[in-house]
Amino acid sequence: MTLHPEIAEFLAALPAPPEGPLDPVAMRAADEAHLPPVEERLPLHAVQDVTAKTEAGEVPVRVYTPAEADTYGLLVYFHGGAFFLGSLETHDHVARSLAKETGLKVVSVGYRLAPEAAFPAGLDDCYATVCWAAGEDSGLDWDGATLAVAGDSSGGTFAAAVAARAHDDGFDRITHQILYYPSLDLDFDADRYPSLRDNATGYGLETAGLKPFNAFYLDSGADPADPLVSPIKRTDLSGLPPALVVTAEHDPLRDEGELYGERLRAAGVAATVSRYPGAGHGFVQHFSWIPEYHRVFEETRDFLNRR
């Protein structure tokens, strides 16, 4: 299937990227320049900014409550942005849709970003926030049943790494991991996966841009050979939580996500791999208003409801 026509039209209208080195501060400002006002966002029972007091320090989080209840299943969400972009604001609409469709209380994590915060600061924030969310002191009224981790792109990297780290630490409360077009192998050798060649140009995220976009993270001390940086390099995947791995047909990262799902299944983990035709990298954040891609939230709900 060719790229979805509405996505293709959007990409064709984008200006050429500026020449020279990437400027993280300017790019973050541009990301947040055209966000909708709060009153135009999907309404929920409650949306609250709080500070999670964790073992990694104080972490800003935004809590989305879909409806009033005594207790809640929890979904802890990590935004994407190549480890140096993204925020609670840029992914607010994703967290709102997750809360509405799943019925879970969603905790979106404002983890520290590279290059200002060296590895593993962002990962530490994500993992510590999951542990905090499950504790009585969080005030989140966790029901003790569902505790999911989810993320898109680099946030999917963190979700996979958090699930693995929790398993190794004996923290067995995570029940599901949801990885939207995750970046699971930060060794960007173009010969490693066919999708790095087949989807190299013309679909938004380009293979040639992977190294410079991830350089802020890798140059801060993140080693691509470390399974907490490249989760696909983990040797033993057994015992990890059930996984939903969502990939996009026209994404350079497609094949590593699908291979990770295959390896999870081979290790005895219940894993669902779902490829979205006509989509490119970032479609959950940028194009979930298109009905066939909004379905990703319904698929997430159905995955979480499986027993």
Steps between C-alpha positions, in 0.01 A plus 500: 500500500625849422528769766158619617404795278432737792842421645664540160332839453618617841860391439508664158406834657777494760785747447849370446684443829749769597862436413767460764505319834177426685404751768304318773374816670365648177348169393320461833359850469377425149337178623291690752422806286168386357338286769122533543376693804389290797132570441519337157657177621318172562313544831551252782380476857827652625844598373755600763868590499679356802853427614599138547743472788706203388833337570632683192388833642196714429345423162222711345204289394153567362221276625196437280191359674231383256217460751441509874568170677633363828799328343664500157708295269806703402680564173833681527582671171837619366491749213721475192743751351839332442582545870546878461158620380143462623328597821184462702349764270597361159351160584208618711250392234648148488468458876143631493400253230664215688308587816168533319528180296654272764317631807829494689652785694792614285821639649705689240864544603699820444835325513833682466626550146836472329739669452450699821439180698750223433404133470340336694313800647193471277477123542544535877212749511273266305578193708480685831164649403355155431613385843357817656166456320453156653570626853243614751665841538430591136133568571407340167273237658646213300273198501791256530404335172595680177829689486597559137794686351469660157699727274539619144830500310776573755229479764445146377870439554457611859188285545686189385805586712288571808321167463835320476656692788200432721522129422869493591432690824221264604238776464227275364205739493516606135225312319529629141745682272375700203757608244393736222755485212783463754866572437649176629840486331703819515769354276381668180691290249277527191574137409362369829129510406335517156261774616796732557561478125144458371368796702816708493352814344169665433300387803575764763762332715798423277773245561773759451348706781508226761863550603488880539163493676618240750849648539398714798406183688788281382758772562370536856623150586233269358682201346310338209636161611329535841163316508355786704583729206424250221248257654518264203855413610372340820592131482221354713152645448318236701288611793426846361143636507261437209569746220317688228747616235349744251696569182446720196533369145716789378726538804877438488462349850226256397707184475677528836163537672359197324813295568475591869143373504611173339780460752260565788268227373793262456589565865150407612366854543148571375574760233278657236660675203269733310615677183299804386481519119570833334643649819843646568695552817325726750144432388365456854619847594435681172225318313277322752218733390477291183238233587702196390788613718290606797419130518838453670344617827218248468753227424691606812181473706427153365855384570479625859169318550638162399548252777 
